[in-house]
Amino acid sequence: MARSCNFDRQEKLILAMELFWQQGFAETSISDLVGHLGINRFSLYNSFGDKQNLYRECLSFYLDNYSFGALDTLLHEKAGLAEIEAYLARFIALQREQKYGCFMQNAVLEKSLDDEGVLQECQRLFCRLQTSFTQVLQDCQARGELLIHVQPHQVAAFLVLQLQGIRVLGKAGEYELLDNGFAVLQGYLHTLSAKAF
Amino acid sequence: MARSCNFDRQEKLILAMELFWQQGFAETSISDLVGHLGINRFSLYNSFGDKQNLYRECLSFYLDNYSFGALDTLLHEKAGLAEIEAYLARFIALQREQKYGCFMQNAVLEKSLDDEGVLQECQRLFCRLQTSFTQVLQDCQARGELLIHVQPHQVAAFLVLQLQGIRVLGKAGEYELLDNGFAVLQGYLHTLSAKAF
DNA sequence: AACATTCTTGACTGATCGTTTAGATATGGC
DNA sequence: GCCATATCTAAACGATCAGTCAAGAATGTT
């Protein structure tokens, strides 16, 4: 019926996400986006609405595709405390490379106060994270690998807390603190175990 | 010799800090500052230099006077694990009121990539924090209250990690996660003790 | 091939950004 | 009281901001 769009929307969304991820909302101008995405100003507005809307869509995309992705693999295999430990170790290692930190964490600290939608989106992910960890730990406990007095949902909350702390220290370049903190975390996980791992 | 300044510099610095704290660097304009501080645009530049400089000074002031202040009291008394636990509990309670989160954390996530000075300032505080905790724990251990196999500097790093995670979850309004996470943290601290507390 | 429709383009909007200037005003030493 | 010096005020700087517009180019249907 009419002319079709000559760029891939999702490809451009990813580019926009990268830029917001690196620079934050306020520090990223529409002109920056136009340059980085390689599409015209008007096409950008036409495809994604205004800046706020684009940002939210980027955040959603990030939450669904980038953040904590490895957690899913943790869920599918019959994982235990050893796998949780390995996940945390990988997570910390990742922070050394991810110099831009975490898009979601940036979003929480920069935008949650003036954009209710951003806050809710992030809370949704926190919930998902806790649920996932709780599931793993419950399975663990059912198999007799976790001490019975341990409360899975509490330990799960504790782990979410760790992830957030790790990302802040990672962005701050505090790798030694991270390693030392992880050593303690590791020790703690071992105290939860009903059998050595 | 000449006319003297007719406002209190430090008072204005605190006002500026409040505004940056609430809104971040990029979202706070000079006009915002002029309005909130109640001094003229030029006077602001005359007293504090440009925006970047003012921000750095605000961060310094925050780090010296606001962030983690209660930690000092922890150091002076002969504190033990129970006091550390209480400190963490107070810290969490504070996050419920501090809806603007932590200036330093905002600074790390927003500005550390493009302002080396901001990053270094924050790293200096991380170091101070770890040192303080290490000191308390070492004293603790010397008095025989802490199990001898525990490494004070590692646990200190672990605690710094907790503080950062707490602040993120606090800003995100995740109070239930915080409470559950703290319960676990509490339990862990008790396992470190050579005597019940 | 002609049409309606949609995308693309680049110039443009008024507003706001951080920063600076020139002139008025107030202060302290003589 | 006078002058040197510093602070203050208001206006303005060029640059950039987010967002829009009208005209041209490309497409699918008929």
Coordinates of C-alpha atoms (C1' of nucleotides) in Angstrom, one line a residue:
Chain A
M1 CA 0.0 0.0 0.0
A2 CA 2.8 2.4 0.8
R3 CA 6.4 2.6 1.4
S4 CA 7.9 0.3 4.0
C5 CA 10.4 1.2 6.7
N6 CA 13.9 0.8 5.4
F7 CA 15.6 0.0 8.7
D8 CA 15.2 -2.8 11.3
R9 CA 13.3 -1.4 14.3
Q10 CA 14.8 -3.8 16.8
E11 CA 18.3 -3.3 15.5
K12 CA 17.9 0.5 16.1
L13 CA 16.3 -0.1 19.5
I14 CA 19.4 -2.0 20.5
L15 CA 21.6 0.8 19.4
A16 CA 19.6 3.3 21.3
M17 CA 19.8 1.0 24.4
E18 CA 23.5 0.9 24.1
L19 CA 23.7 4.7 24.1
F20 CA 21.4 5.2 27.0
W21 CA 23.2 2.4 28.8
Q22 CA 26.5 4.2 28.4
Q23 CA 25.5 7.8 28.9
G24 CA 22.2 7.7 30.9
F25 CA 19.0 9.4 30.0
A26 CA 19.8 13.1 30.6
E27 CA 23.3 12.9 29.0
T28 CA 22.0 11.4 25.8
S29 CA 20.6 13.9 23.4
I30 CA 18.3 13.2 20.5
S31 CA 21.1 14.3 18.2
D32 CA 23.4 11.7 19.8
L33 CA 20.8 9.1 19.1
V34 CA 20.2 10.3 15.5
G35 CA 24.0 10.0 15.0
H36 CA 24.4 6.6 16.6
L37 CA 21.3 5.0 15.1
G38 CA 22.0 6.3 11.6
I39 CA 18.4 7.2 11.0
N40 CA 16.7 10.6 10.6
R41 CA 15.4 12.6 13.5
F42 CA 11.9 12.4 12.4
S43 CA 12.0 8.7 11.7
L44 CA 13.2 8.2 15.2
Y45 CA 10.2 10.1 16.6
N46 CA 7.9 8.3 14.1
S47 CA 9.1 4.9 15.2
F48 CA 9.6 5.3 18.9
G49 CA 7.7 8.3 20.1
D50 CA 9.5 10.8 22.3
K51 CA 12.7 10.4 24.2
Q52 CA 11.0 9.2 27.4
N53 CA 9.1 6.6 25.5
L54 CA 12.2 5.4 23.7
Y55 CA 14.1 5.2 27.0
R56 CA 11.4 3.1 28.6
E57 CA 11.3 0.7 25.6
C58 CA 15.1 0.4 25.8
L59 CA 14.8 -0.5 29.5
S60 CA 12.2 -3.1 28.8
F61 CA 14.3 -4.6 26.1
Y62 CA 17.3 -4.6 28.4
L63 CA 15.4 -6.3 31.2
D64 CA 14.0 -8.9 28.9
N65 CA 17.2 -9.7 27.0
Y66 CA 20.4 -8.5 28.8
S67 CA 20.2 -8.3 32.6
F68 CA 20.8 -11.5 34.5
G69 CA 20.3 -13.7 31.5
A70 CA 22.5 -16.4 32.8
L71 CA 20.0 -16.9 35.6
D72 CA 17.7 -18.8 33.3
T73 CA 20.2 -21.5 32.7
L74 CA 20.5 -21.7 36.5
L75 CA 16.8 -22.5 36.7
H76 CA 16.7 -25.2 34.0
E77 CA 19.4 -27.4 35.2
K78 CA 18.9 -29.0 38.6
A79 CA 21.1 -26.4 40.2
G80 CA 22.3 -26.3 43.8
L81 CA 24.4 -24.0 46.0
A82 CA 27.5 -24.8 43.9
E83 CA 25.8 -23.4 40.8
I84 CA 24.6 -20.3 42.7
E85 CA 28.1 -19.8 43.8
A86 CA 29.4 -20.2 40.3
Y87 CA 26.7 -17.8 39.0
L88 CA 27.8 -15.1 41.5
A89 CA 31.4 -15.6 40.5
R90 CA 30.6 -15.2 36.9
F91 CA 28.5 -12.2 37.7
I92 CA 31.4 -10.6 39.4
A93 CA 33.8 -11.4 36.6
L94 CA 31.4 -9.8 34.2
Q95 CA 31.5 -6.5 36.1
R96 CA 35.2 -6.1 35.3
E97 CA 34.3 -6.0 31.6
Q98 CA 31.0 -4.2 31.8
K99 CA 32.4 -0.8 32.4
Y100 CA 29.1 0.9 31.8
G101 CA 27.5 -0.9 34.7
C102 CA 23.9 -2.0 34.6
F103 CA 21.3 -0.2 32.6
M104 CA 18.6 -1.0 35.2
Q105 CA 20.6 0.2 38.1
N106 CA 21.4 3.4 36.3
A107 CA 17.7 3.7 35.5
V108 CA 16.8 3.2 39.2
L109 CA 19.2 5.9 40.4
E110 CA 18.6 8.4 37.6
K111 CA 15.0 8.1 36.7
S112 CA 13.0 6.3 39.3
L113 CA 12.1 9.5 41.1
D114 CA 10.5 11.2 38.1
D115 CA 9.2 8.3 36.1
E116 CA 6.9 5.9 37.8
G117 CA 7.0 3.6 34.9
V118 CA 10.7 3.1 35.1
L119 CA 10.5 2.3 38.8
Q120 CA 7.7 -0.3 38.3
E121 CA 9.6 -1.9 35.5
C122 CA 12.7 -2.3 37.7
Q123 CA 10.6 -3.6 40.6
R124 CA 9.2 -6.2 38.3
L125 CA 12.7 -7.4 37.6
F126 CA 13.6 -7.5 41.3
C127 CA 10.6 -9.6 41.9
R128 CA 11.5 -11.9 39.1
L129 CA 15.0 -12.2 40.4
Q130 CA 13.9 -13.1 43.9
T131 CA 11.4 -15.6 42.6
S132 CA 14.1 -17.3 40.5
F133 CA 16.5 -17.6 43.4
T134 CA 13.7 -18.8 45.7
Q135 CA 12.8 -21.5 43.2
V136 CA 16.4 -22.8 43.0
L137 CA 16.8 -22.8 46.7
Q138 CA 13.5 -24.5 47.4
D139 CA 14.4 -27.3 44.9
C140 CA 17.8 -27.4 46.6
Q141 CA 16.1 -27.9 50.0
A142 CA 13.7 -30.5 48.7
R143 CA 16.7 -32.5 47.6
G144 CA 18.2 -32.2 51.0
E145 CA 21.1 -30.1 50.0
L146 CA 20.1 -27.1 52.0
L147 CA 19.8 -27.0 55.7
I148 CA 16.1 -27.1 56.7
H149 CA 16.1 -24.1 59.0
V150 CA 17.1 -21.9 56.0
Q151 CA 14.3 -19.8 54.5
P152 CA 14.6 -19.8 50.7
H153 CA 12.8 -16.5 50.1
Q154 CA 15.0 -14.7 52.6
V155 CA 18.2 -16.1 51.2
A156 CA 16.9 -15.2 47.7
A157 CA 16.4 -11.6 48.9
F158 CA 19.9 -11.6 50.3
L159 CA 21.3 -12.7 47.0
V160 CA 19.4 -9.9 45.1
L161 CA 21.0 -7.6 47.6
Q162 CA 24.4 -9.0 46.7
L163 CA 23.9 -8.5 43.0
Q164 CA 23.1 -4.8 43.4
G165 CA 26.0 -4.2 45.6
I166 CA 28.3 -6.0 43.2
R167 CA 27.2 -3.8 40.3
V168 CA 27.9 -0.6 42.2
L169 CA 31.3 -1.7 43.3
G170 CA 31.9 -3.0 39.8
K171 CA 31.1 0.3 38.2
A172 CA 33.3 2.1 40.8
G173 CA 36.2 -0.1 39.8
E174 CA 36.5 -1.6 43.3
Y175 CA 37.6 -5.0 42.2
E176 CA 39.6 -5.8 45.3
L177 CA 36.6 -5.1 47.5
L178 CA 34.6 -7.3 45.2
D179 CA 36.9 -10.2 45.5
N180 CA 37.2 -9.9 49.3
G181 CA 33.5 -9.6 49.6
F182 CA 32.9 -12.6 47.4
A183 CA 35.2 -14.7 49.5
V184 CA 33.0 -14.0 52.5
L185 CA 29.9 -14.6 50.5
Q186 CA 31.3 -17.9 49.4
G187 CA 32.0 -18.9 52.9
Y188 CA 28.5 -18.1 53.9
L189 CA 27.0 -20.2 51.2
H190 CA 28.9 -23.1 52.4
T191 CA 27.4 -22.8 55.9
L192 CA 24.0 -23.2 54.4
S193 CA 24.8 -26.5 52.8
A194 CA 23.7 -29.8 54.3
K195 CA 26.5 -31.5 52.4
A196 CA 30.0 -30.3 51.3
F197 CA 30.2 -28.9 47.8
Chain B
M1 CA 39.7 46.8 51.2
A2 CA 36.6 45.9 49.3
R3 CA 33.1 44.7 49.6
S4 CA 32.6 41.4 51.4
C5 CA 30.4 38.6 50.3
N6 CA 26.9 38.9 51.6
F7 CA 25.9 35.3 51.9
D8 CA 27.3 32.3 53.7
R9 CA 29.3 30.2 51.3
Q10 CA 28.9 26.9 53.1
E11 CA 25.2 27.4 53.6
K12 CA 24.8 27.8 49.8
L13 CA 27.0 24.8 49.2
I14 CA 24.7 22.7 51.3
L15 CA 21.7 24.0 49.3
A16 CA 23.5 23.1 46.1
M17 CA 24.3 19.7 47.5
E18 CA 20.7 19.0 48.3
L19 CA 19.7 19.9 44.8
F20 CA 22.3 17.7 43.1
W21 CA 21.5 15.0 45.5
Q22 CA 17.9 15.0 44.5
Q23 CA 18.2 15.6 40.8
G24 CA 21.6 14.4 39.8
F25 CA 24.2 16.4 37.8
A26 CA 22.7 16.5 34.4
E27 CA 19.1 17.1 35.5
T28 CA 20.1 20.1 37.6
S29 CA 20.5 23.3 35.6
I30 CA 22.3 26.4 36.7
S31 CA 19.0 28.2 36.7
D32 CA 17.7 25.6 39.1
L33 CA 20.7 26.3 41.4
V34 CA 20.3 30.0 41.1
G35 CA 16.7 29.7 42.2
H36 CA 17.3 27.3 45.0
L37 CA 20.3 29.0 46.4
G38 CA 18.8 32.5 46.1
I39 CA 22.0 34.1 44.8
N40 CA 22.8 35.6 41.5
R41 CA 24.0 33.6 38.6
F42 CA 27.3 35.4 38.5
S43 CA 27.8 35.2 42.2
L44 CA 27.5 31.4 41.9
Y45 CA 30.2 31.2 39.3
N46 CA 32.3 33.7 41.2
S47 CA 32.1 31.6 44.4
F48 CA 32.2 28.0 43.1
G49 CA 33.5 28.1 39.6
D50 CA 31.7 26.2 36.9
K51 CA 29.0 23.5 37.3
Q52 CA 31.4 20.6 37.3
N53 CA 33.5 22.2 40.0
L54 CA 30.5 23.0 42.2
Y55 CA 29.3 19.4 41.8
R56 CA 32.7 18.0 42.9
E57 CA 32.7 20.3 45.9
C58 CA 29.2 19.2 46.9
L59 CA 30.3 15.6 46.6
S60 CA 33.3 16.2 48.8
F61 CA 31.1 18.0 51.4
Y62 CA 28.7 15.1 51.3
L63 CA 31.4 12.5 51.8
D64 CA 32.9 14.4 54.7
N65 CA 29.7 15.3 56.5
Y66 CA 26.7 13.2 55.4
S67 CA 27.5 9.7 54.1
F68 CA 27.9 7.0 56.7
G69 CA 28.4 9.5 59.6
A70 CA 27.2 7.1 62.2
L71 CA 30.2 4.9 61.4
D72 CA 32.4 7.2 63.4
T73 CA 30.5 6.6 66.6
L74 CA 30.9 2.9 65.9
L75 CA 34.6 3.4 65.9
H76 CA 35.0 5.3 69.2
E77 CA 33.1 3.0 71.4
K78 CA 34.5 -0.4 71.9
A79 CA 32.0 -1.8 69.4
G80 CA 31.5 -5.4 68.5
L81 CA 29.4 -7.5 66.2
A82 CA 26.2 -6.4 68.0
E83 CA 27.0 -2.8 67.2
I84 CA 27.7 -3.6 63.6
E85 CA 24.4 -5.3 63.4
A86 CA 22.7 -2.3 64.9
Y87 CA 24.5 0.0 62.5
L88 CA 23.3 -2.0 59.6
A89 CA 19.7 -2.0 60.9
R90 CA 19.8 1.8 61.4
F91 CA 21.3 2.1 57.9
I92 CA 18.4 0.2 56.4
A93 CA 15.8 2.1 58.4
L94 CA 17.4 5.3 57.0
Q95 CA 16.9 4.2 53.5
R96 CA 13.1 4.2 54.0
E97 CA 13.3 8.0 54.7
Q98 CA 16.1 8.9 52.3
K99 CA 14.0 8.8 49.2
Y100 CA 16.8 10.5 47.2
G101 CA 19.2 7.7 47.8
C102 CA 22.8 8.3 48.3
F103 CA 24.6 11.2 46.7
M104 CA 27.8 9.2 46.3
Q105 CA 26.1 6.3 44.7
N106 CA 24.3 8.6 42.3
A107 CA 27.7 10.2 41.5
V108 CA 29.3 6.8 40.8
L109 CA 26.6 5.7 38.5
E110 CA 26.1 9.0 36.7
K111 CA 29.4 10.7 36.6
S112 CA 32.3 8.3 37.3
L113 CA 32.7 7.5 33.6
D114 CA 33.4 11.1 32.4
D115 CA 34.8 12.6 35.6
E116 CA 37.9 10.9 36.9
G117 CA 37.8 13.2 40.0
V118 CA 34.4 12.0 41.0
L119 CA 35.5 8.4 40.7
Q120 CA 38.6 8.9 42.8
E121 CA 36.7 10.8 45.5
C122 CA 34.2 7.9 45.7
Q123 CA 37.0 5.3 45.8
R124 CA 38.6 7.2 48.7
L125 CA 35.4 6.8 50.6
F126 CA 35.1 3.1 49.9
C127 CA 38.6 2.7 51.2
R128 CA 37.7 4.7 54.3
L129 CA 34.7 2.6 54.9
Q130 CA 36.6 -0.7 54.6
T131 CA 39.3 0.6 56.9
S132 CA 36.8 1.6 59.5
F133 CA 35.0 -1.8 59.4
T134 CA 38.3 -3.6 59.4
Q135 CA 39.4 -1.7 62.5
V136 CA 36.2 -2.5 64.4
L137 CA 36.5 -6.2 63.5
Q138 CA 40.2 -6.4 64.4
D139 CA 39.5 -5.0 67.8
C140 CA 36.6 -7.4 68.1
Q141 CA 38.9 -10.3 67.3
A142 CA 41.5 -9.0 69.8
R143 CA 38.9 -9.1 72.5
G144 CA 38.1 -12.7 71.5
E145 CA 34.6 -11.9 70.3
L146 CA 35.2 -12.9 66.7
L147 CA 36.2 -16.3 65.6
I148 CA 39.9 -16.4 64.8
H149 CA 39.6 -17.9 61.4
V150 CA 37.6 -14.8 60.2
Q151 CA 39.6 -12.3 58.2
P152 CA 38.6 -8.8 59.2
H153 CA 39.5 -7.1 56.0
Q154 CA 37.4 -9.6 54.0
V155 CA 34.4 -9.2 56.2
A156 CA 34.8 -5.5 56.0
A157 CA 34.7 -5.6 52.2
F158 CA 31.6 -7.8 52.5
L159 CA 30.0 -5.1 54.7
V160 CA 30.8 -2.4 52.2
L161 CA 29.1 -4.5 49.6
Q162 CA 26.0 -4.8 51.7
L163 CA 25.8 -1.0 52.2
Q164 CA 25.8 -0.4 48.5
G165 CA 23.2 -3.1 47.8
I166 CA 21.0 -1.7 50.5
R167 CA 21.1 1.8 49.1
V168 CA 20.1 0.6 45.6
L169 CA 17.2 -1.5 46.9
G170 CA 16.3 1.4 49.2
K171 CA 16.1 3.8 46.3
A172 CA 14.0 1.3 44.4
G173 CA 11.6 1.1 47.3
E174 CA 12.2 -2.6 47.8
Y175 CA 11.7 -2.6 51.5
E176 CA 10.6 -6.1 51.8
L177 CA 13.6 -7.4 50.0
L178 CA 15.7 -5.3 52.3
D179 CA 14.1 -6.7 55.4
N180 CA 14.5 -10.3 54.2
G181 CA 18.0 -9.7 53.1
F182 CA 18.9 -8.2 56.4
A183 CA 17.5 -11.2 58.3
V184 CA 20.0 -13.3 56.5
L185 CA 22.8 -10.9 57.1
Q186 CA 21.9 -10.9 60.7
G187 CA 22.1 -14.6 60.8
Y188 CA 25.5 -14.6 59.2
L189 CA 26.9 -12.1 61.6
H190 CA 25.9 -14.4 64.4
T191 CA 27.9 -17.3 62.9
L192 CA 31.0 -15.1 63.1
S193 CA 30.7 -14.6 66.8
A194 CA 32.8 -16.5 69.4
K195 CA 30.2 -15.8 72.0
A196 CA 26.4 -15.3 71.7
F197 CA 25.2 -11.6 71.4
Chain C
dA1 C1' 1.2 3.9 -15.4
dA2 C1' -1.3 6.5 -11.9
dC3 C1' -2.5 6.9 -7.5
dA4 C1' -2.7 7.0 -2.4
dT5 C1' 0.0 6.3 1.3
dT6 C1' 4.1 6.2 4.1
dC7 C1' 8.8 7.0 4.9
dT8 C1' 12.7 10.2 4.6
dT9 C1' 15.0 14.5 4.6
dG10 C1' 16.8 18.8 6.3
dA11 C1' 15.6 23.0 7.9
dC12 C1' 13.3 25.1 11.6
dT13 C1' 10.7 26.0 16.2
dG14 C1' 10.9 28.3 20.8
dA15 C1' 13.0 27.0 24.9
dT16 C1' 16.8 26.2 27.7
dC17 C1' 21.5 25.1 28.3
dG18 C1' 26.2 26.7 30.7
dT19 C1' 28.9 30.7 30.7
dT20 C1' 30.3 35.6 30.2
dT21 C1' 30.1 40.6 29.9
dA22 C1' 29.5 45.5 31.2
dG23 C1' 27.8 48.5 34.4
dA24 C1' 25.8 49.5 38.9
dT25 C1' 26.4 49.0 43.9
dA26 C1' 28.5 48.3 48.1
dT27 C1' 32.6 48.0 51.1
dG28 C1' 37.3 49.0 53.5
dG29 C1' 41.6 51.9 54.1
dC30 C1' 43.2 56.5 53.8
Chain D
dG1 C1' 34.8 61.9 51.7
dC2 C1' 37.4 59.5 48.2
dC3 C1' 39.4 55.9 45.7
dA4 C1' 40.5 51.1 44.9
dT5 C1' 38.6 46.8 44.9
dA6 C1' 35.3 43.3 45.1
dT7 C1' 30.5 41.8 44.7
dC8 C1' 26.2 42.1 42.7
dT9 C1' 22.7 42.7 39.0
dA10 C1' 20.5 42.0 34.6
dA11 C1' 21.1 41.2 30.0
dA12 C1' 23.0 38.6 26.6
dC13 C1' 26.2 35.1 24.4
dG14 C1' 26.4 31.1 21.1
dA15 C1' 25.3 26.4 21.6
dT16 C1' 22.4 22.9 22.2
dC17 C1' 18.1 21.0 23.7
dA18 C1' 13.5 18.2 22.5
dG19 C1' 10.3 18.2 19.2
dT20 C1' 7.9 19.6 14.5
dC21 C1' 6.9 20.7 9.6
dA22 C1' 6.5 20.8 4.8
dA23 C1' 8.2 18.9 0.8
dG24 C1' 10.3 15.2 -1.8
dA25 C1' 11.2 10.2 -2.5
dA26 C1' 9.9 5.5 -2.5
dT27 C1' 6.6 1.9 -2.2
dG28 C1' 2.2 -1.3 -2.9
dT29 C1' -2.3 -1.4 -5.1
dT30 C1' -5.1 -0.8 -8.8

